[in-house]
Coordinates of C-alpha atoms and ligand atoms in Angstrom, one line a residue:
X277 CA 0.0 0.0 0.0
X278 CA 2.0 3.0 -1.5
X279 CA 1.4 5.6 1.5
X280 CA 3.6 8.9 0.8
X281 CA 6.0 9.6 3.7
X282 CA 8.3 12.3 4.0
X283 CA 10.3 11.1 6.7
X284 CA 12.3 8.5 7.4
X285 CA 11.7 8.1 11.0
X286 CA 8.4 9.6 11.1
X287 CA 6.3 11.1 14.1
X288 CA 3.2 8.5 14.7
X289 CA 0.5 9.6 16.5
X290 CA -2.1 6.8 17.8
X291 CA -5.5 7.9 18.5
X292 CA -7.6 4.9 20.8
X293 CA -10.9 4.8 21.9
X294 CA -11.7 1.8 24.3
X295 CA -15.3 0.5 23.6
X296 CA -15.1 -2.8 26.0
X297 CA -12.3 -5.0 27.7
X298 CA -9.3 -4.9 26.8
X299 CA -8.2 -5.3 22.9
X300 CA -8.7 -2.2 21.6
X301 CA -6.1 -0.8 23.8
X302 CA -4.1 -4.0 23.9
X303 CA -3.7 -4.0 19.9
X304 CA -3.0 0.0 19.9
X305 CA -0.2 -0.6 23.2
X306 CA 1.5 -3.5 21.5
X307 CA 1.5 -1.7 18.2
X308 CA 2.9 1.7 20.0
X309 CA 5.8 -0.4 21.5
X310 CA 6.3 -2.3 18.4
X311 CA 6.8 0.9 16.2
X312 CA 9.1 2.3 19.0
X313 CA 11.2 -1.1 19.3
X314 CA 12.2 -1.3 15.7
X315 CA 12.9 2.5 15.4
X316 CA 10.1 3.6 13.3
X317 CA 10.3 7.0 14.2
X318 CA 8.7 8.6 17.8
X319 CA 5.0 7.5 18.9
X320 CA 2.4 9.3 20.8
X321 CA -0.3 7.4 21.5
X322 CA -3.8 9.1 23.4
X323 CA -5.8 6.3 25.3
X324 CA -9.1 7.3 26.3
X325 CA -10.0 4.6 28.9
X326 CA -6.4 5.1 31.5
X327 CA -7.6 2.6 33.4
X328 CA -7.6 -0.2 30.9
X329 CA -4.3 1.7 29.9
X330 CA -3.1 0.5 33.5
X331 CA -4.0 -2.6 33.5
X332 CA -1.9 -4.0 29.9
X333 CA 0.5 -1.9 30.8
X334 CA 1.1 -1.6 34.4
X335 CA 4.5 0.7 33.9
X336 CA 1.2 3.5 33.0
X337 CA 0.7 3.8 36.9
X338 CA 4.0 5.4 36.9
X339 CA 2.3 8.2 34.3
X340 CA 0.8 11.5 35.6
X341 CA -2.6 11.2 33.9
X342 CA -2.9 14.7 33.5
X343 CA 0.2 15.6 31.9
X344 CA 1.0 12.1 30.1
X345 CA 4.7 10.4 30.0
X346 CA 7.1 8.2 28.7
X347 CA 6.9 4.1 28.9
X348 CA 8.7 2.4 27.1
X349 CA 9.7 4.9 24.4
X350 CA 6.1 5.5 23.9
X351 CA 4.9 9.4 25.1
X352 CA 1.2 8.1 26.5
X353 CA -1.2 11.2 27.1
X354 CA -5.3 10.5 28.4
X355 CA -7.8 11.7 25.1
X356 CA -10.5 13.6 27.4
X357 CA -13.1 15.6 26.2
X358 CA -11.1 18.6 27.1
X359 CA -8.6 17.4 24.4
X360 CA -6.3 20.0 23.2
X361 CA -4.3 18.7 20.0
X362 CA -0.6 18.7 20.1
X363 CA 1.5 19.7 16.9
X364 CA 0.0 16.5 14.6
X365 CA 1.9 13.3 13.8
X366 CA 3.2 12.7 10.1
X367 CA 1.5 9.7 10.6
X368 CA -2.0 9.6 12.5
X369 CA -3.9 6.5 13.3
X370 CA -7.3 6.3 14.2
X371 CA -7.6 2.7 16.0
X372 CA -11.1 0.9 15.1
X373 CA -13.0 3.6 13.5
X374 CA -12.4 6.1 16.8
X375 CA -13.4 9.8 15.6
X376 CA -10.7 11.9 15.7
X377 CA -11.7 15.2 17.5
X378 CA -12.5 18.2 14.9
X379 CA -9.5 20.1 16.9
X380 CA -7.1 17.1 15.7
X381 CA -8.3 17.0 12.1
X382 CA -8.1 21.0 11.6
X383 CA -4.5 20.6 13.0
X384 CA -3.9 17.9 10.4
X385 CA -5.3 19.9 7.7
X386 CA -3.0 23.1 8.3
X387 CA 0.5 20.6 8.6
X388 CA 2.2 20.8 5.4
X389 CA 2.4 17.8 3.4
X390 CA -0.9 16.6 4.8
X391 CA -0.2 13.6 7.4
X392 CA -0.7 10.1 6.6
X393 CA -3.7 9.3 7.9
X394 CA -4.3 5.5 8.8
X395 CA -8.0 4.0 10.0
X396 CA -6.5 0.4 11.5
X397 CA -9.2 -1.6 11.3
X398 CA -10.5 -4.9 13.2
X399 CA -9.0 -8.2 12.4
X400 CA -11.6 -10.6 10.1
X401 CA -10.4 -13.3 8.0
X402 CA -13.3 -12.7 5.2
X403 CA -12.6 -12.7 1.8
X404 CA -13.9 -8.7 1.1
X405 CA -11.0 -7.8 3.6
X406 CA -8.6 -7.8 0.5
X407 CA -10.7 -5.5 -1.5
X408 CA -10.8 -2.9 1.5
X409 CA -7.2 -2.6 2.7
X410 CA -5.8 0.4 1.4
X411 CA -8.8 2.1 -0.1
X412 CA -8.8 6.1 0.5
X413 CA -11.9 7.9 1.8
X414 CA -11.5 11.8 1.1
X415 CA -12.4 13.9 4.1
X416 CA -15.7 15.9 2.9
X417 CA -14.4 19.5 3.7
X418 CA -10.5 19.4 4.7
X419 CA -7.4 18.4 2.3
X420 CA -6.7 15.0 4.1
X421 CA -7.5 11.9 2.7
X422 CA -8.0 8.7 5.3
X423 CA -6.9 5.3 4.1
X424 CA -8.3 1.8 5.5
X425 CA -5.7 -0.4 6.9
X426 CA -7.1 -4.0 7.3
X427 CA -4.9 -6.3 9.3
X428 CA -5.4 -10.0 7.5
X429 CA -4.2 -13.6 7.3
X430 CA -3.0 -13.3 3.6
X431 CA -0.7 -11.3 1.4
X432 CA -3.8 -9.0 0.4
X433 CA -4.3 -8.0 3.7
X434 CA -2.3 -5.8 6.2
X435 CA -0.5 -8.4 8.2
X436 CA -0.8 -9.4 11.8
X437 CA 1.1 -7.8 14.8
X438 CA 4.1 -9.9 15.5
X439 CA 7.4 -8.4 17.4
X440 CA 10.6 -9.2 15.2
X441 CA 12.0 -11.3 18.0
X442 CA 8.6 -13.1 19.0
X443 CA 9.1 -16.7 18.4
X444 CA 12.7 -16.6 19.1
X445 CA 11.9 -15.7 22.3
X446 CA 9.0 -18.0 23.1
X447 CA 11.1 -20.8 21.5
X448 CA 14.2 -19.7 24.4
X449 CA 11.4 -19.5 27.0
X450 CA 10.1 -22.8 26.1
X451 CA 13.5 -24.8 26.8
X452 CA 15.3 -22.1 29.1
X453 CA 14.9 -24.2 32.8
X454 CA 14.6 -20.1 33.8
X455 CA 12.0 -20.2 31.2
X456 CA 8.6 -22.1 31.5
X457 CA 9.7 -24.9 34.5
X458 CA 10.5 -21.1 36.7
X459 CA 6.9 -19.4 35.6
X460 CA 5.1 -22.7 36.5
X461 CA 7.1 -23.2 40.0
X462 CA 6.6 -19.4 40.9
X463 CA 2.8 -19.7 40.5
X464 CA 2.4 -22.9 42.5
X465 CA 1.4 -25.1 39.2
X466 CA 2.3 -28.6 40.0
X467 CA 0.9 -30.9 37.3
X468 CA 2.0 -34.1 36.6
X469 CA 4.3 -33.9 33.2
X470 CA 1.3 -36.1 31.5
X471 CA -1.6 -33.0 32.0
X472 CA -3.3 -31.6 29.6
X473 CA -2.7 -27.9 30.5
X474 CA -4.9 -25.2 29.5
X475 CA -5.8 -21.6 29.2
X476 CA -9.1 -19.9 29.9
X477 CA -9.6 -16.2 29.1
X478 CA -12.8 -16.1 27.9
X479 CA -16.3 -14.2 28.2
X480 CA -19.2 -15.1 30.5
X481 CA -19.6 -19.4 29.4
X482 CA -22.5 -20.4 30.3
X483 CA -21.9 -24.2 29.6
X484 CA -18.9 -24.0 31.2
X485 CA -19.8 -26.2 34.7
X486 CA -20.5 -29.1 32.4
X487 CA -17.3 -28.9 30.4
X488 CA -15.6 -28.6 33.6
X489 CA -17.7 -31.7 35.1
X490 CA -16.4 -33.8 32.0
X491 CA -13.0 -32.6 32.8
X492 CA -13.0 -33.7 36.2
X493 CA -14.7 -36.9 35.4
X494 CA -12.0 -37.9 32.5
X495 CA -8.9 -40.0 32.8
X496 CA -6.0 -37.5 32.1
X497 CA -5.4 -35.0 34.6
X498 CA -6.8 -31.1 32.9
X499 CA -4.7 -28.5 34.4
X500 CA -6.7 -25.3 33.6
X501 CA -5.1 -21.9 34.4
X502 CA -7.8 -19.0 34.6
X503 CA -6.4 -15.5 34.0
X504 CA -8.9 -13.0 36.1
X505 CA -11.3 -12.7 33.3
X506 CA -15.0 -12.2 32.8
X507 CA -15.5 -15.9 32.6
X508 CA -14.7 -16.1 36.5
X509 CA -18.4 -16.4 37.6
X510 CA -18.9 -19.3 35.8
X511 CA -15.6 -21.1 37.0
X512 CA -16.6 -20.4 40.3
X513 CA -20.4 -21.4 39.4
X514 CA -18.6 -24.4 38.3
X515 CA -16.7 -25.4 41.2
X516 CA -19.2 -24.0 43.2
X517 CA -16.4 -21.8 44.9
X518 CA -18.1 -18.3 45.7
X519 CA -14.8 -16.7 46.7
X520 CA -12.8 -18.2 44.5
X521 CA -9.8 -15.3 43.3
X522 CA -6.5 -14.8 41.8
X523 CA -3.7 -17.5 43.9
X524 CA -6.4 -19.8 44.1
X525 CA -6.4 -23.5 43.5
X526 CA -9.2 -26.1 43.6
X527 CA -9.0 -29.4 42.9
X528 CA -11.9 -31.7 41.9
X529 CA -11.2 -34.9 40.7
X530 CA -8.6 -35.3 37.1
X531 CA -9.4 -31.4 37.2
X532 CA -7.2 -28.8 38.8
X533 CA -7.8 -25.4 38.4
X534 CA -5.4 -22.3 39.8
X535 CA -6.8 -18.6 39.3
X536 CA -4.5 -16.2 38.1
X537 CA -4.1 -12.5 38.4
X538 CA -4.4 -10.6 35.1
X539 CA -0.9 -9.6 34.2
X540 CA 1.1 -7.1 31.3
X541 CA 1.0 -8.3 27.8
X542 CA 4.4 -10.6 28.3
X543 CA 2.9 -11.8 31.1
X544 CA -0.1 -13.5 29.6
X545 CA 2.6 -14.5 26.2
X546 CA 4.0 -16.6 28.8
X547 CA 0.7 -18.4 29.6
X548 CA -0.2 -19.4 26.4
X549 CA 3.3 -20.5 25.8
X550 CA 3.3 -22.8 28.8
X551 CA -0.1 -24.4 28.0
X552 CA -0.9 -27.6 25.4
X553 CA -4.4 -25.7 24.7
X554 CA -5.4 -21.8 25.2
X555 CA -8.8 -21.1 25.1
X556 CA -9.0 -17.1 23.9
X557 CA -11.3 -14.4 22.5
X558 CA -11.6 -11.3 21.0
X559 CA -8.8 -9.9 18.6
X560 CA -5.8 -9.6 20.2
X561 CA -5.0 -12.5 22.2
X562 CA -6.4 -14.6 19.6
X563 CA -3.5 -14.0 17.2
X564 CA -1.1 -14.4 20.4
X565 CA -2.6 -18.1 21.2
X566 CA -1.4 -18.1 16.9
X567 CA 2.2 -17.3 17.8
X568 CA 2.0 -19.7 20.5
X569 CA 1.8 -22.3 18.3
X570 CA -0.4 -24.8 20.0
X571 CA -4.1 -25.9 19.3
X572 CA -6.7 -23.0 20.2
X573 CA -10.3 -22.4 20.9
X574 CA -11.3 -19.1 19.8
X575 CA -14.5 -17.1 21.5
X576 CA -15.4 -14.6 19.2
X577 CA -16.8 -10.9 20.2
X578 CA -20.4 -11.3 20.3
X579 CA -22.2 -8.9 17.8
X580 CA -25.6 -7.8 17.8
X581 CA -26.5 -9.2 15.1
X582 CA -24.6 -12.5 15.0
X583 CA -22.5 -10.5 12.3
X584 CA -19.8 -12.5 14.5
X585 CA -20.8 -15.8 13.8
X586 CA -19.9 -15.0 10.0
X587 CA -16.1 -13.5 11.1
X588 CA -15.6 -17.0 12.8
X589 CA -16.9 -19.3 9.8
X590 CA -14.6 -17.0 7.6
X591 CA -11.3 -17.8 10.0
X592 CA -12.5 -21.8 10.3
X593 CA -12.3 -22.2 6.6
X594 CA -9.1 -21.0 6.0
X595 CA -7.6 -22.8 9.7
X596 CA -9.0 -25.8 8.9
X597 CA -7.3 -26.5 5.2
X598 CA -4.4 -29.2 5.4
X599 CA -6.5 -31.6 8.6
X600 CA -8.3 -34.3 7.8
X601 CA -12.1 -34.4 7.0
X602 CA -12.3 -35.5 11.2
X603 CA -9.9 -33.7 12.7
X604 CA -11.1 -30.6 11.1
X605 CA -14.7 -32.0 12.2
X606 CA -13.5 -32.4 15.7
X607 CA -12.6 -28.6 15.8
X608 CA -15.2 -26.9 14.0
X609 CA -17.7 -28.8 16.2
X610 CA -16.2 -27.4 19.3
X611 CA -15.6 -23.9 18.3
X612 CA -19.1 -23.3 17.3
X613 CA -20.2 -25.2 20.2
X614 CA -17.8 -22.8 22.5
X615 CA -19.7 -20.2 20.6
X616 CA -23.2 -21.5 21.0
X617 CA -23.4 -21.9 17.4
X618 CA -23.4 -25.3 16.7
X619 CA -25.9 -26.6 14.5
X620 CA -26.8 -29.6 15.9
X621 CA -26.8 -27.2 19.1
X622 CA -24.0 -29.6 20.3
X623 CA -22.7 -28.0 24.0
X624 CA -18.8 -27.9 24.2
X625 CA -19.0 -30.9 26.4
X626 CA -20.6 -33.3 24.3
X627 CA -17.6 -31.9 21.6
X628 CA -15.1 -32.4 23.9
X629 CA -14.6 -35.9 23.4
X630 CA -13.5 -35.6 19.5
X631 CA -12.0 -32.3 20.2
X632 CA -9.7 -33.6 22.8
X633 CA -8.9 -37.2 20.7
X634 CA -7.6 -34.8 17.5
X635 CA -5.5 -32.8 19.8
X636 CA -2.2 -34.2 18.8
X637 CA -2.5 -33.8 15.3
X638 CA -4.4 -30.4 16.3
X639 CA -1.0 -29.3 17.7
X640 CA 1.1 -29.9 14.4
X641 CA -1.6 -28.1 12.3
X642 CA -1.1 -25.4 14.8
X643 CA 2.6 -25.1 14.4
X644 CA 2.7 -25.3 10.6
X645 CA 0.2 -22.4 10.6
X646 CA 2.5 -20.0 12.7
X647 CA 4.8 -21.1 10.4
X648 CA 2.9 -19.8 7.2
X649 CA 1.3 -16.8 9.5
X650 CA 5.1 -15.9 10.1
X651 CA 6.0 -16.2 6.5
X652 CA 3.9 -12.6 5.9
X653 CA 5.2 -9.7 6.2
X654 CA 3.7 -8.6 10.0
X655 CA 1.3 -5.4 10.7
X656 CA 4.0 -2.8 11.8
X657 CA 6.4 -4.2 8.5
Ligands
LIG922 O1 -10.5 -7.8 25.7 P1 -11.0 -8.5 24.5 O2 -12.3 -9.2 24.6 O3 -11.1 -7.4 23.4 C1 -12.1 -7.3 22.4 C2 -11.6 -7.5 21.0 O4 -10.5 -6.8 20.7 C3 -12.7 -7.1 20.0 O5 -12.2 -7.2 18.7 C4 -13.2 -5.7 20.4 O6 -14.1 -5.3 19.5 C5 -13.7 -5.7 21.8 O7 -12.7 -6.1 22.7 C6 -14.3 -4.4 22.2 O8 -9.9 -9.6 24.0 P2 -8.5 -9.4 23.3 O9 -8.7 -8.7 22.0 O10 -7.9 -10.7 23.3 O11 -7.7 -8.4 24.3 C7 -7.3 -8.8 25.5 C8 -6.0 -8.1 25.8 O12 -5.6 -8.4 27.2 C9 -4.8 -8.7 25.0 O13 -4.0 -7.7 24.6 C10 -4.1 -9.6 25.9 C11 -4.3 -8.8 27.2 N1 -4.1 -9.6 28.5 C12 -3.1 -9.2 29.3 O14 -2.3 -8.3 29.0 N2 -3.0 -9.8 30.5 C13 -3.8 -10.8 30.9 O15 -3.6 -11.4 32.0 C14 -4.8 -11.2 30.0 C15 -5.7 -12.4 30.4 C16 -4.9 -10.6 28.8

């Protein structure tokens, strides 16, 4: 996408609006640090929710709120309504379709050249995503033109975020003892070396107790690690643990289950890097569990109008090209049950069964994927 820069190591400015949780602002911080990291010129990025700021990137609380600061490399200032626009960016991006405030655009309209101005758009693995990357949209009264940047899972599409050193350093953490065996001893995890262990941020699960019942009734041991996440009523629904919290564990027959407080981004890389199978959602750590490398179960933000339910159909059929007619059964079954869109209206329990038998070859798909994901040339590229 031919975007004209004037400078080689350009001023970026990242505009981001948090609608709900966490990914808006954890796609816009990792992007932010990413830029800075690889020397892509200096980045300002406005957050408008400082809380959520805080909580992916828990250097913030070291920030003034008021008068914005440095972490990282990355000048972080709070987008209030009293916003008062700073000398504009070469480079602005409005994250997810966040309106810039009229102050910011008539400051981008008197810079001379005009600044590049970038709408980064959700993830979605449909096919029209191709067709939209790139595409200019005048603005209808100033001299700036806004250009769609759709991040993708193909060459027509804008890549996905992946740090230059990524799976280097997941594959050192992996074998390093100081690695995974030290993040597993630190947080009390004792599974036997034979445990399935797994992931679980997710949204509110309603059919969660009675996967959790046919974990604790099966014969291998399920080791599931629970980030603090909205899906922590129904784990302690499930175990019928009221209290349960962060440093918690609770064992109930082959299932064990240890509560963990919600950490920085690296923190939660190491998670999914120490687990067999990551249960995520969303956007942003659903293309982490993807650098992980290991079989995933993907809970989808839930739209309005089940616009979501299209998005995930869209990623199954490229994910599951290259498994066999079951094994590629066994997953889309479970996904869309984990989704409550199963046809057959099949709960993830009764899928779990299949799902868990075509886990092995599950886990090479998953690396060769990375592998092919890798081969593209990432978001910041
Ligand atoms: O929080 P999310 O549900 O975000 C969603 C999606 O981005 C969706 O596209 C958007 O429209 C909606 O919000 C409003 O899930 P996501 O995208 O995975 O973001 C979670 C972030 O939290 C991600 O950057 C990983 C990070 N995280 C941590 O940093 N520490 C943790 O302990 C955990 C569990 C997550």
């Amino acid at each position: 996408m031919p975007f004209p820069l004037s400078a080689s190591r350009p001023r970026w400015e990242i505009f981001c609006q948090v609608v709900d949780n966490f990914g808006d602002i954890g796609v816009c911080w990792r992007l932010a640090a990413d830029l800075v990291r690889r020397g892509c010129g200096s980045v300002r990025l406005w957050v408008d929710d400082w809380a959520a700021l805080r909580r992916i990137c828990p250097d913030a609380n070291a920030v003034d709120e008021a008068l914005g600061g440095n972490v990282q490399g990355v000048e972080l200032r709070h987008w209030t309504s009293a916003f008062v626009p700073l000398v504009p960016g070469e480079i602005v991006v409005e994250a997810f379709a966040c309106e810039l405030p009229p102050a910011q655009l008539e400051a981008m309209a008197a810079l001379r050249p005009a600044p590049v101005w970038i709408n980064l758009e959700y993830l979605s693995a449909e096919a029209w995503v191709a067709g939209c990357h790139g595409m200019a949209s005048p603005h209808p009264r100033l001299p700036l033109v806004k250009h769609f940047f759709f991040p993708g899972f193909d060459a027509g599409g804008g890549g996905l975020l992946r740090e230059a050193d990524l799976l280097a350093r997941r594959d050192a953490w992996r074998v390093r003892p100081e690695g995974r065996a030290a993040w597993l001893a630190a947080r009390g995890i004792d599974s036997s070396p034979d445990a399935l262990r797994v992931s679980l941020f997710a949204y509110e699960q309603a059919e969660l107790p009675a996967l959790f019942e046919a974990w604790a009734c099966g014969d291998r041991e399920v080791c599931v690690l629970v980030p603090e996440s909205r899906v922590l009523g129904d784990v302690r629904r499930a175990l019928g643990h009221e209290r349960l919290q962060a440093g918690d564990r609770v064992q109930r027959g082959a299932l064990v289950t240890h509560v963990l407080p919600f950490t920085d981004q690296a923190g939660y890389d190491a998670l999914l890097w120490a687990c067999d199978l990551n249960f995520v959602r969303g956007e942003d750590s659903f293309v982490r569990a993807q650098w992980a490398a290991r079989p995933f179960v993907w809970q989808i933000y839930p739209q309005a109008d089940a616009a979501h339910h299209d998005k995930l159909e869209a990623f199954l059929a490229r994910y599951l090209q290259g498994l066999t007619v079951a094994e590629a059964d066994a997953l889309a079954r479970f996904w869309r049950a984990w989704n409550g869109c199963a046809p057959d209206r099949a709960s993830p329990a009764a899928a779990w069964p299949a799902f868990a038998a075509a886990l092995p070859a599950l886990d090479l798909h998953a690396r060769r994927w990375c592998d092919v994901q890798a081969a593209l040339p990432d978001l910041a590229t």
